[in-house]
């Protein structure tokens, strides 16, 4: 099928009798009721769980969609959406509630595309990461809401400037050929983060997420890592230094998937700004320290982008339906992007899964690791790649594989145990970075108040 036809066909599938939904702003109690209503309507493919509580004690609820809720199925990727990180940026919150109702309703209707998506993907939806901030913003309402009213959590902290600064550690580590993935956290990191941030870090440490997006407002653009520039000499409010990850082309493709499936994001001109194709490298827009999307990429296997969805941070209710129709196809199409690249099992000679095995792709200096049962997922663009799986105590194995434009290629690795040698014969296996020493070398700069993200 021609590439340009796919978004059209997908949109047509979603138009098959789309259910009428309520387009209202939901306060915390109403949000909880909406989530449990969806769970009650689709009990066999949904689960609600809380990852923790906010400063004021509100649960940070997640709604999961899966054909086996609560269970990780080997070779089935984990996906997440996070909304309302800034309490006064509310469109993402409402869109994720609409998406939850839509997935449930279309699954019940037998929509083939949605049924396949739920059966083949474990989808986690968190409508609000900052329910306390939202309540502050909601009291003002959309008509008189200040630009920063309710942005921060109840302790006055911007949650998107509150994650451990792994960028600075990564930039130094890169210079000495240190680790390029799962950068170690500072020893005192828990004392430096807010309850909401702590809950999210523990959450993404517990699930082997592959792809993610966090939803914001105040602009219309799909933003991808890195958010933080390596060059710290720039101290102006907006400093533009393009700072790509080793997966830059892949991130651009992921961002364009959302942008071009959105009704107008791809046009570029929005909110007085212009972004070609409706996408931007984060640091090329402005440098941001301690953000969530960079943290996902540097600490976990998850590739996350940030979606700025509306010029108006708190749009009136009469605009919610138009916004939903503009984002509906994009929200679904982006989830489908988790099914690309390669995936497989890493096991020993007895077919036991090996957790924590490192998957390296030649020419891309960013590795991923296998999950608890030994399965791994590596997002890649179409092409031919040389891939190596390695694990402590085993001989590494290298294969060449070709990735197509559709479903991921299945590449399994069965590793043989390493031959045990005498102590005198052992050789150093590589450079290891002492995290304490590394942190002494690099002093993270104080965070700056950003414009949107």
mmCIF file of N, CA and C in Angstrom, residues 193-320:
data_model
loop_
_atom_site.group_PDB
_atom_site.id
_atom_site.type_symbol
_atom_site.label_atom_id
_atom_site.label_comp_id
_atom_site.label_asym_id
_atom_site.label_seq_id
_atom_site.Cartn_x
_atom_site.Cartn_y
_atom_site.Cartn_z
ATOM 1 N N UNK A 193 13.641 15.042 44.275
ATOM 2 C CA UNK A 193 12.479 15.020 43.392
ATOM 3 C C UNK A 193 11.180 15.091 44.190
ATOM 4 N N UNK A 194 10.121 15.521 43.508
ATOM 5 C CA UNK A 194 8.796 15.636 44.112
ATOM 6 C C UNK A 194 8.086 14.280 44.135
ATOM 7 N N UNK A 195 7.031 14.147 44.948
ATOM 8 C CA UNK A 195 6.318 12.858 45.009
ATOM 9 C C UNK A 195 5.822 12.376 43.650
ATOM 10 N N UNK A 196 5.333 13.306 42.833
ATOM 11 C CA UNK A 196 4.839 12.913 41.506
ATOM 12 C C UNK A 196 5.977 12.408 40.618
ATOM 13 N N UNK A 197 7.114 13.086 40.686
ATOM 14 C CA UNK A 197 8.275 12.667 39.902
ATOM 15 C C UNK A 197 8.799 11.316 40.389
ATOM 16 N N UNK A 198 8.878 11.143 41.685
ATOM 17 C CA UNK A 198 9.320 9.873 42.263
ATOM 18 C C UNK A 198 8.419 8.736 41.794
ATOM 19 N N UNK A 199 7.110 8.984 41.815
ATOM 20 C CA UNK A 199 6.162 7.948 41.401
ATOM 21 C C UNK A 199 6.379 7.556 39.943
ATOM 22 N N UNK A 200 6.610 8.544 39.092
ATOM 23 C CA UNK A 200 6.815 8.262 37.668
ATOM 24 C C UNK A 200 8.123 7.505 37.456
ATOM 25 N N UNK A 201 9.182 7.890 38.151
ATOM 26 C CA UNK A 201 10.462 7.191 37.994
ATOM 27 C C UNK A 201 10.340 5.732 38.427
ATOM 28 N N UNK A 202 9.665 5.500 39.534
ATOM 29 C CA UNK A 202 9.467 4.128 39.979
ATOM 30 C C UNK A 202 8.578 3.355 39.004
ATOM 31 N N UNK A 203 7.626 4.042 38.414
ATOM 32 C CA UNK A 203 6.720 3.436 37.431
ATOM 33 C C UNK A 203 7.489 2.979 36.194
ATOM 34 N N UNK A 204 8.276 3.896 35.618
ATOM 35 C CA UNK A 204 8.980 3.543 34.386
ATOM 36 C C UNK A 204 10.153 2.599 34.649
ATOM 37 N N UNK A 205 10.521 2.439 35.916
ATOM 38 C CA UNK A 205 11.529 1.443 36.273
ATOM 39 C C UNK A 205 10.911 0.055 36.405
ATOM 40 N N UNK A 206 9.599 0.003 36.587
ATOM 41 C CA UNK A 206 8.904 -1.261 36.824
ATOM 42 C C UNK A 206 8.344 -1.883 35.546
ATOM 43 N N UNK A 207 8.161 -1.074 34.511
ATOM 44 C CA UNK A 207 7.630 -1.553 33.240
ATOM 45 C C UNK A 207 8.660 -1.290 32.146
ATOM 46 N N UNK A 208 8.794 -2.227 31.235
ATOM 47 C CA UNK A 208 9.755 -2.074 30.151
ATOM 48 C C UNK A 208 9.106 -1.317 28.984
ATOM 49 N N UNK A 209 8.835 -0.024 29.214
ATOM 50 C CA UNK A 209 8.189 0.772 28.181
ATOM 51 C C UNK A 209 9.102 0.922 26.974
ATOM 52 N N UNK A 210 8.489 0.919 25.799
ATOM 53 C CA UNK A 210 9.224 1.019 24.546
ATOM 54 C C UNK A 210 9.037 2.386 23.899
ATOM 55 N N UNK A 211 7.817 2.921 23.957
ATOM 56 C CA UNK A 211 7.499 4.194 23.309
ATOM 57 C C UNK A 211 6.527 4.962 24.183
ATOM 58 N N UNK A 212 6.621 6.299 24.122
ATOM 59 C CA UNK A 212 5.814 7.135 25.013
ATOM 60 C C UNK A 212 5.684 8.533 24.439
ATOM 61 N N UNK A 213 4.659 9.237 24.900
ATOM 62 C CA UNK A 213 4.540 10.667 24.621
ATOM 63 C C UNK A 213 3.943 11.333 25.842
ATOM 64 N N UNK A 214 4.436 12.546 26.160
ATOM 65 C CA UNK A 214 3.786 13.330 27.204
ATOM 66 C C UNK A 214 3.170 14.559 26.552
ATOM 67 N N UNK A 215 1.954 14.896 26.987
ATOM 68 C CA UNK A 215 1.104 15.864 26.316
ATOM 69 C C UNK A 215 1.098 17.185 27.064
ATOM 70 N N UNK A 216 1.421 18.267 26.337
ATOM 71 C CA UNK A 216 1.514 19.610 26.907
ATOM 72 C C UNK A 216 0.667 20.586 26.102
ATOM 73 N N UNK A 217 0.743 21.868 26.436
ATOM 74 C CA UNK A 217 0.015 22.904 25.712
ATOM 75 C C UNK A 217 0.777 24.211 25.738
ATOM 76 N N UNK A 218 0.358 25.144 24.902
ATOM 77 C CA UNK A 218 1.007 26.441 24.800
ATOM 78 C C UNK A 218 1.690 26.632 23.463
ATOM 79 N N UNK A 219 1.733 25.575 22.650
ATOM 80 C CA UNK A 219 2.280 25.604 21.299
ATOM 81 C C UNK A 219 1.661 24.419 20.566
ATOM 82 N N UNK A 220 1.954 24.299 19.270
ATOM 83 C CA UNK A 220 1.479 23.146 18.499
ATOM 84 C C UNK A 220 2.675 22.599 17.724
ATOM 85 N N UNK A 221 3.311 21.576 18.289
ATOM 86 C CA UNK A 221 4.502 21.003 17.681
ATOM 87 C C UNK A 221 4.829 19.690 18.380
ATOM 88 N N UNK A 222 5.435 18.760 17.631
ATOM 89 C CA UNK A 222 5.934 17.509 18.209
ATOM 90 C C UNK A 222 7.428 17.677 18.469
ATOM 91 N N UNK A 223 7.807 17.622 19.720
ATOM 92 C CA UNK A 223 9.164 17.920 20.171
ATOM 93 C C UNK A 223 9.877 16.618 20.558
ATOM 94 N N UNK A 224 11.128 16.468 20.127
ATOM 95 C CA UNK A 224 11.845 15.215 20.383
ATOM 96 C C UNK A 224 13.224 15.513 20.988
ATOM 97 N N UNK A 225 13.841 14.530 21.673
ATOM 98 C CA UNK A 225 15.124 14.738 22.374
ATOM 99 C C UNK A 225 16.278 15.023 21.420
ATOM 100 N N UNK A 226 17.342 15.588 21.979
ATOM 101 C CA UNK A 226 17.492 15.991 23.362
ATOM 102 C C UNK A 226 16.866 17.358 23.593
ATOM 103 N N UNK A 227 16.330 17.530 24.804
ATOM 104 C CA UNK A 227 15.837 18.836 25.233
ATOM 105 C C UNK A 227 16.974 19.721 25.721
ATOM 106 N N UNK A 228 18.010 19.102 26.285
ATOM 107 C CA UNK A 228 19.090 19.880 26.888
ATOM 108 C C UNK A 228 20.311 19.927 25.986
ATOM 109 N N UNK A 229 20.807 21.145 25.741
ATOM 110 C CA UNK A 229 22.016 21.334 24.947
ATOM 111 C C UNK A 229 23.251 21.021 25.776
ATOM 112 N N UNK A 230 24.284 20.522 25.107
ATOM 113 C CA UNK A 230 25.537 20.263 25.808
ATOM 114 C C UNK A 230 26.284 21.543 26.114
ATOM 115 N N UNK A 231 26.173 22.537 25.260
ATOM 116 C CA UNK A 231 26.901 23.788 25.423
ATOM 117 C C UNK A 231 26.210 24.657 26.465
ATOM 118 N N UNK A 232 26.847 24.831 27.618
ATOM 119 C CA UNK A 232 26.260 25.587 28.722
ATOM 120 C C UNK A 232 26.649 27.065 28.718
ATOM 121 N N UNK A 233 27.331 27.518 27.668
ATOM 122 C CA UNK A 233 27.744 28.914 27.644
ATOM 123 C C UNK A 233 26.586 29.846 27.317
ATOM 124 N N UNK A 234 25.536 29.297 26.706
ATOM 125 C CA UNK A 234 24.398 30.125 26.349
ATOM 126 C C UNK A 234 23.501 30.314 27.565
ATOM 127 N N UNK A 235 23.196 31.536 27.899
ATOM 128 C CA UNK A 235 22.380 31.798 29.084
ATOM 129 C C UNK A 235 21.196 32.710 28.782
ATOM 130 N N UNK A 236 20.903 32.915 27.508
ATOM 131 C CA UNK A 236 19.742 33.718 27.156
ATOM 132 C C UNK A 236 18.478 32.900 27.387
ATOM 133 N N UNK A 237 17.326 33.589 27.377
ATOM 134 C CA UNK A 237 16.070 32.908 27.657
ATOM 135 C C UNK A 237 15.799 31.806 26.629
ATOM 136 N N UNK A 238 16.065 32.101 25.366
ATOM 137 C CA UNK A 238 15.885 31.097 24.314
ATOM 138 C C UNK A 238 17.215 30.890 23.602
ATOM 139 N N UNK A 239 17.820 29.745 23.785
ATOM 140 C CA UNK A 239 19.062 29.464 23.087
ATOM 141 C C UNK A 239 18.831 28.265 22.177
ATOM 142 N N UNK A 240 19.199 28.377 20.947
ATOM 143 C CA UNK A 240 18.867 27.360 19.962
ATOM 144 C C UNK A 240 20.129 26.659 19.491
ATOM 145 N N UNK A 241 20.351 25.479 20.010
ATOM 146 C CA UNK A 241 21.497 24.661 19.620
ATOM 147 C C UNK A 241 20.968 23.258 19.345
ATOM 148 N N UNK A 242 20.878 22.868 18.079
ATOM 149 C CA UNK A 242 20.358 21.551 17.744
ATOM 150 C C UNK A 242 21.200 20.479 18.433
ATOM 151 N N UNK A 243 20.549 19.620 19.197
ATOM 152 C CA UNK A 243 21.248 18.616 19.999
ATOM 153 C C UNK A 243 20.606 17.253 19.758
ATOM 154 N N UNK A 244 21.031 16.558 18.720
ATOM 155 C CA UNK A 244 20.392 15.288 18.363
ATOM 156 C C UNK A 244 20.865 14.123 19.218
ATOM 157 N N UNK A 245 20.010 13.143 19.368
ATOM 158 C CA UNK A 245 20.372 11.875 19.985
ATOM 159 C C UNK A 245 20.993 10.970 18.915
ATOM 160 N N UNK A 246 21.582 9.850 19.308
ATOM 161 C CA UNK A 246 22.048 8.874 18.310
ATOM 162 C C UNK A 246 20.907 8.332 17.451
ATOM 163 N N UNK A 247 19.663 8.475 17.930
ATOM 164 C CA UNK A 247 18.480 8.006 17.191
ATOM 165 C C UNK A 247 17.721 9.170 16.571
ATOM 166 N N UNK A 248 18.431 10.193 16.136
ATOM 167 C CA UNK A 248 17.787 11.415 15.674
ATOM 168 C C UNK A 248 16.813 11.177 14.518
ATOM 169 N N UNK A 249 17.218 10.418 13.509
ATOM 170 C CA UNK A 249 16.330 10.185 12.362
ATOM 171 C C UNK A 249 15.074 9.423 12.774
ATOM 172 N N UNK A 250 15.238 8.484 13.686
ATOM 173 C CA UNK A 250 14.077 7.747 14.186
ATOM 174 C C UNK A 250 13.143 8.674 14.943
ATOM 175 N N UNK A 251 13.693 9.524 15.802
ATOM 176 C CA UNK A 251 12.852 10.455 16.552
ATOM 177 C C UNK A 251 12.121 11.419 15.615
ATOM 178 N N UNK A 252 12.789 11.860 14.563
ATOM 179 C CA UNK A 252 12.118 12.726 13.605
ATOM 180 C C UNK A 252 10.943 12.004 12.952
ATOM 181 N N UNK A 253 11.138 10.736 12.635
ATOM 182 C CA UNK A 253 10.054 9.961 12.027
ATOM 183 C C UNK A 253 8.884 9.794 13.000
ATOM 184 N N UNK A 254 9.184 9.528 14.263
ATOM 185 C CA UNK A 254 8.134 9.384 15.269
ATOM 186 C C UNK A 254 7.349 10.687 15.419
ATOM 187 N N UNK A 255 8.070 11.809 15.473
ATOM 188 C CA UNK A 255 7.417 13.107 15.615
ATOM 189 C C UNK A 255 6.557 13.418 14.391
ATOM 190 N N UNK A 256 7.055 13.104 13.194
ATOM 191 C CA UNK A 256 6.290 13.361 11.973
ATOM 192 C C UNK A 256 5.050 12.478 11.893
ATOM 193 N N UNK A 257 5.137 11.281 12.451
ATOM 194 C CA UNK A 257 3.956 10.415 12.462
ATOM 195 C C UNK A 257 2.800 11.118 13.148
ATOM 196 N N UNK A 258 3.077 11.741 14.286
ATOM 197 C CA UNK A 258 2.009 12.464 14.984
ATOM 198 C C UNK A 258 1.632 13.732 14.228
ATOM 199 N N UNK A 259 2.638 14.476 13.816
ATOM 200 C CA UNK A 259 2.389 15.773 13.189
ATOM 201 C C UNK A 259 1.534 15.647 11.933
ATOM 202 N N UNK A 260 1.852 14.674 11.079
ATOM 203 C CA UNK A 260 1.131 14.546 9.815
ATOM 204 C C UNK A 260 -0.218 13.847 9.964
ATOM 205 N N UNK A 261 -0.418 13.127 11.057
ATOM 206 C CA UNK A 261 -1.735 12.548 11.325
ATOM 207 C C UNK A 261 -2.653 13.551 12.013
ATOM 208 N N UNK A 262 -2.065 14.635 12.537
ATOM 209 C CA UNK A 262 -2.822 15.719 13.167
ATOM 210 C C UNK A 262 -3.374 16.634 12.080
ATOM 211 N N UNK A 263 -4.516 17.242 12.350
ATOM 212 C CA UNK A 263 -5.200 18.023 11.319
ATOM 213 C C UNK A 263 -4.399 19.216 10.824
ATOM 214 N N UNK A 264 -3.622 19.854 11.716
ATOM 215 C CA UNK A 264 -2.913 21.050 11.267
ATOM 216 C C UNK A 264 -1.498 21.208 11.831
ATOM 217 N N UNK A 265 -1.064 20.361 12.708
ATOM 218 C CA UNK A 265 0.276 20.492 13.285
ATOM 219 C C UNK A 265 1.358 20.518 12.206
ATOM 220 N N UNK A 266 1.231 19.673 11.193
ATOM 221 C CA UNK A 266 2.256 19.531 10.160
ATOM 222 C C UNK A 266 2.420 20.773 9.289
ATOM 223 N N UNK A 267 1.444 21.666 9.314
ATOM 224 C CA UNK A 267 1.536 22.867 8.482
ATOM 225 C C UNK A 267 2.642 23.809 8.952
ATOM 226 N N UNK A 268 3.016 23.702 10.217
ATOM 227 C CA UNK A 268 4.168 24.454 10.719
ATOM 228 C C UNK A 268 3.848 25.781 11.360
ATOM 229 N N UNK A 269 2.931 26.556 10.757
ATOM 230 C CA UNK A 269 2.592 27.866 11.326
ATOM 231 C C UNK A 269 1.486 27.704 12.356
ATOM 232 N N UNK A 270 1.827 27.866 13.624
ATOM 233 C CA UNK A 270 0.846 27.758 14.712
ATOM 234 C C UNK A 270 1.289 28.643 15.872
ATOM 235 N N UNK A 271 0.361 29.331 16.477
ATOM 236 C CA UNK A 271 0.610 30.122 17.694
ATOM 237 C C UNK A 271 1.693 31.188 17.479
ATOM 238 N N UNK A 272 1.851 31.654 16.250
ATOM 239 C CA UNK A 272 2.869 32.657 15.978
ATOM 240 C C UNK A 272 4.266 32.093 15.784
ATOM 241 N N UNK A 273 4.410 30.780 15.858
ATOM 242 C CA UNK A 273 5.699 30.116 15.641
ATOM 243 C C UNK A 273 5.663 29.356 14.324
ATOM 244 N N UNK A 274 6.857 29.028 13.815
ATOM 245 C CA UNK A 274 6.920 28.154 12.638
ATOM 246 C C UNK A 274 7.908 27.029 12.918
ATOM 247 N N UNK A 275 7.430 25.793 12.743
ATOM 248 C CA UNK A 275 8.279 24.609 12.857
ATOM 249 C C UNK A 275 8.078 23.778 11.593
ATOM 250 N N UNK A 276 9.118 23.571 10.822
ATOM 251 C CA UNK A 276 9.023 22.794 9.589
ATOM 252 C C UNK A 276 8.490 21.403 9.887
ATOM 253 N N UNK A 277 7.470 21.000 9.159
ATOM 254 C CA UNK A 277 6.801 19.702 9.334
ATOM 255 C C UNK A 277 6.096 19.583 10.679
ATOM 256 N N UNK A 278 6.051 20.666 11.444
ATOM 257 C CA UNK A 278 5.389 20.616 12.746
ATOM 258 C C UNK A 278 6.170 19.869 13.804
ATOM 259 N N UNK A 279 7.507 19.766 13.626
ATOM 260 C CA UNK A 279 8.339 19.057 14.600
ATOM 261 C C UNK A 279 9.547 19.908 14.954
ATOM 262 N N UNK A 280 10.190 19.601 16.078
ATOM 263 C CA UNK A 280 11.411 20.311 16.459
ATOM 264 C C UNK A 280 12.247 19.475 17.410
ATOM 265 N N UNK A 281 13.557 19.585 17.266
ATOM 266 C CA UNK A 281 14.467 19.088 18.299
ATOM 267 C C UNK A 281 14.310 20.007 19.508
ATOM 268 N N UNK A 282 14.250 19.434 20.701
ATOM 269 C CA UNK A 282 13.983 20.233 21.886
ATOM 270 C C UNK A 282 14.971 21.355 22.110
ATOM 271 N N UNK A 283 16.266 21.037 22.115
ATOM 272 C CA UNK A 283 17.286 22.054 22.364
ATOM 273 C C UNK A 283 17.368 23.059 21.230
ATOM 274 N N UNK A 284 16.944 22.659 20.026
ATOM 275 C CA UNK A 284 16.910 23.590 18.911
ATOM 276 C C UNK A 284 15.835 24.645 19.119
ATOM 277 N N UNK A 285 14.806 24.303 19.877
ATOM 278 C CA UNK A 285 13.759 25.264 20.240
ATOM 279 C C UNK A 285 14.263 26.120 21.396
ATOM 280 N N UNK A 286 14.569 25.492 22.515
ATOM 281 C CA UNK A 286 15.273 26.110 23.635
ATOM 282 C C UNK A 286 15.706 24.999 24.577
ATOM 283 N N UNK A 287 16.838 25.201 25.228
ATOM 284 C CA UNK A 287 17.398 24.163 26.080
ATOM 285 C C UNK A 287 16.629 24.061 27.391
ATOM 286 N N UNK A 288 16.369 22.834 27.787
ATOM 287 C CA UNK A 288 15.587 22.551 28.993
ATOM 288 C C UNK A 288 16.321 21.486 29.797
ATOM 289 N N UNK A 289 16.547 21.741 31.075
ATOM 290 C CA UNK A 289 17.274 20.805 31.918
ATOM 291 C C UNK A 289 16.315 20.017 32.809
ATOM 292 N N UNK A 290 16.658 18.761 33.067
ATOM 293 C CA UNK A 290 15.922 17.876 33.977
ATOM 294 C C UNK A 290 14.510 17.555 33.494
ATOM 295 N N UNK A 291 14.337 17.476 32.164
ATOM 296 C CA UNK A 291 13.033 17.158 31.599
ATOM 297 C C UNK A 291 12.757 15.669 31.558
ATOM 298 N N UNK A 292 11.476 15.333 31.380
ATOM 299 C CA UNK A 292 11.048 13.936 31.455
ATOM 300 C C UNK A 292 11.412 13.140 30.205
ATOM 301 N N UNK A 293 11.316 13.750 29.007
ATOM 302 C CA UNK A 293 11.562 12.941 27.812
ATOM 303 C C UNK A 293 13.028 12.520 27.704
ATOM 304 N N UNK A 294 13.963 13.406 28.021
ATOM 305 C CA UNK A 294 15.373 13.023 27.999
ATOM 306 C C UNK A 294 15.653 11.952 29.048
ATOM 307 N N UNK A 295 15.019 12.081 30.204
ATOM 308 C CA UNK A 295 15.221 11.105 31.281
ATOM 309 C C UNK A 295 14.782 9.717 30.822
ATOM 310 N N UNK A 296 13.645 9.627 30.140
ATOM 311 C CA UNK A 296 13.179 8.339 29.636
ATOM 312 C C UNK A 296 14.220 7.693 28.738
ATOM 313 N N UNK A 297 14.771 8.459 27.838
ATOM 314 C CA UNK A 297 15.723 7.932 26.854
ATOM 315 C C UNK A 297 17.038 7.516 27.503
ATOM 316 N N UNK A 298 17.488 8.269 28.496
ATOM 317 C CA UNK A 298 18.796 8.017 29.095
ATOM 318 C C UNK A 298 18.763 7.005 30.244
ATOM 319 N N UNK A 299 17.601 6.804 30.855
ATOM 320 C CA UNK A 299 17.533 5.920 32.024
ATOM 321 C C UNK A 299 16.813 4.601 31.739
ATOM 322 N N UNK A 300 15.966 4.577 30.711
ATOM 323 C CA UNK A 300 15.185 3.378 30.432
ATOM 324 C C UNK A 300 15.321 3.011 28.958
ATOM 325 N N UNK A 301 14.551 2.022 28.532
ATOM 326 C CA UNK A 301 14.505 1.635 27.119
ATOM 327 C C UNK A 301 13.496 2.447 26.331
ATOM 328 N N UNK A 302 12.857 3.408 26.959
ATOM 329 C CA UNK A 302 11.711 4.094 26.372
ATOM 330 C C UNK A 302 12.118 5.293 25.524
ATOM 331 N N UNK A 303 11.542 5.383 24.338
ATOM 332 C CA UNK A 303 11.709 6.530 23.447
ATOM 333 C C UNK A 303 10.481 7.424 23.633
ATOM 334 N N UNK A 304 10.698 8.614 24.182
ATOM 335 C CA UNK A 304 9.573 9.509 24.470
ATOM 336 C C UNK A 304 9.703 10.817 23.711
ATOM 337 N N UNK A 305 8.575 11.336 23.233
ATOM 338 C CA UNK A 305 8.528 12.672 22.665
ATOM 339 C C UNK A 305 7.519 13.502 23.445
ATOM 340 N N UNK A 306 7.601 14.821 23.265
ATOM 341 C CA UNK A 306 6.694 15.752 23.939
ATOM 342 C C UNK A 306 5.780 16.380 22.897
ATOM 343 N N UNK A 307 4.479 16.296 23.123
ATOM 344 C CA UNK A 307 3.499 16.821 22.182
ATOM 345 C C UNK A 307 2.874 18.097 22.732
ATOM 346 N N UNK A 308 3.155 19.214 22.072
ATOM 347 C CA UNK A 308 2.493 20.493 22.377
ATOM 348 C C UNK A 308 1.256 20.565 21.494
ATOM 349 N N UNK A 309 0.068 20.676 22.106
ATOM 350 C CA UNK A 309 -1.160 20.401 21.364
ATOM 351 C C UNK A 309 -2.097 21.577 21.156
ATOM 352 N N UNK A 310 -1.871 22.694 21.828
ATOM 353 C CA UNK A 310 -2.811 23.803 21.634
ATOM 354 C C UNK A 310 -2.164 25.120 22.021
ATOM 355 N N UNK A 311 -2.516 26.163 21.286
ATOM 356 C CA UNK A 311 -2.022 27.505 21.626
ATOM 357 C C UNK A 311 -2.572 27.934 22.982
ATOM 358 N N UNK A 312 -3.830 27.623 23.214
ATOM 359 C CA UNK A 312 -4.497 27.959 24.468
ATOM 360 C C UNK A 312 -4.282 26.819 25.462
ATOM 361 N N UNK A 313 -3.628 27.126 26.566
ATOM 362 C CA UNK A 313 -3.341 26.069 27.535
ATOM 363 C C UNK A 313 -4.605 25.493 28.173
ATOM 364 N N UNK A 314 -5.636 26.322 28.350
ATOM 365 C CA UNK A 314 -6.880 25.873 28.971
ATOM 366 C C UNK A 314 -8.024 26.235 28.029
ATOM 367 N N UNK A 315 -8.189 25.467 26.944
ATOM 368 C CA UNK A 315 -9.203 25.819 25.948
ATOM 369 C C UNK A 315 -10.619 25.691 26.507
ATOM 370 N N UNK A 316 -11.540 26.497 26.022
ATOM 371 C CA UNK A 316 -12.932 26.404 26.485
ATOM 372 C C UNK A 316 -13.556 25.077 26.053
ATOM 373 N N UNK A 317 -14.605 24.676 26.744
ATOM 374 C CA UNK A 317 -15.229 23.385 26.464
ATOM 375 C C UNK A 317 -15.751 23.299 25.033
ATOM 376 N N UNK A 318 -16.204 24.420 24.479
ATOM 377 C CA UNK A 318 -16.750 24.371 23.123
ATOM 378 C C UNK A 318 -15.680 24.056 22.077
ATOM 379 N N UNK A 319 -14.408 24.112 22.452
ATOM 380 C CA UNK A 319 -13.328 23.805 21.516
ATOM 381 C C UNK A 319 -12.823 22.372 21.654
ATOM 382 N N UNK A 320 -13.281 21.656 22.670
ATOM 383 C CA UNK A 320 -12.735 20.330 22.952
ATOM 384 C C UNK A 320 -13.058 19.313 21.858
#
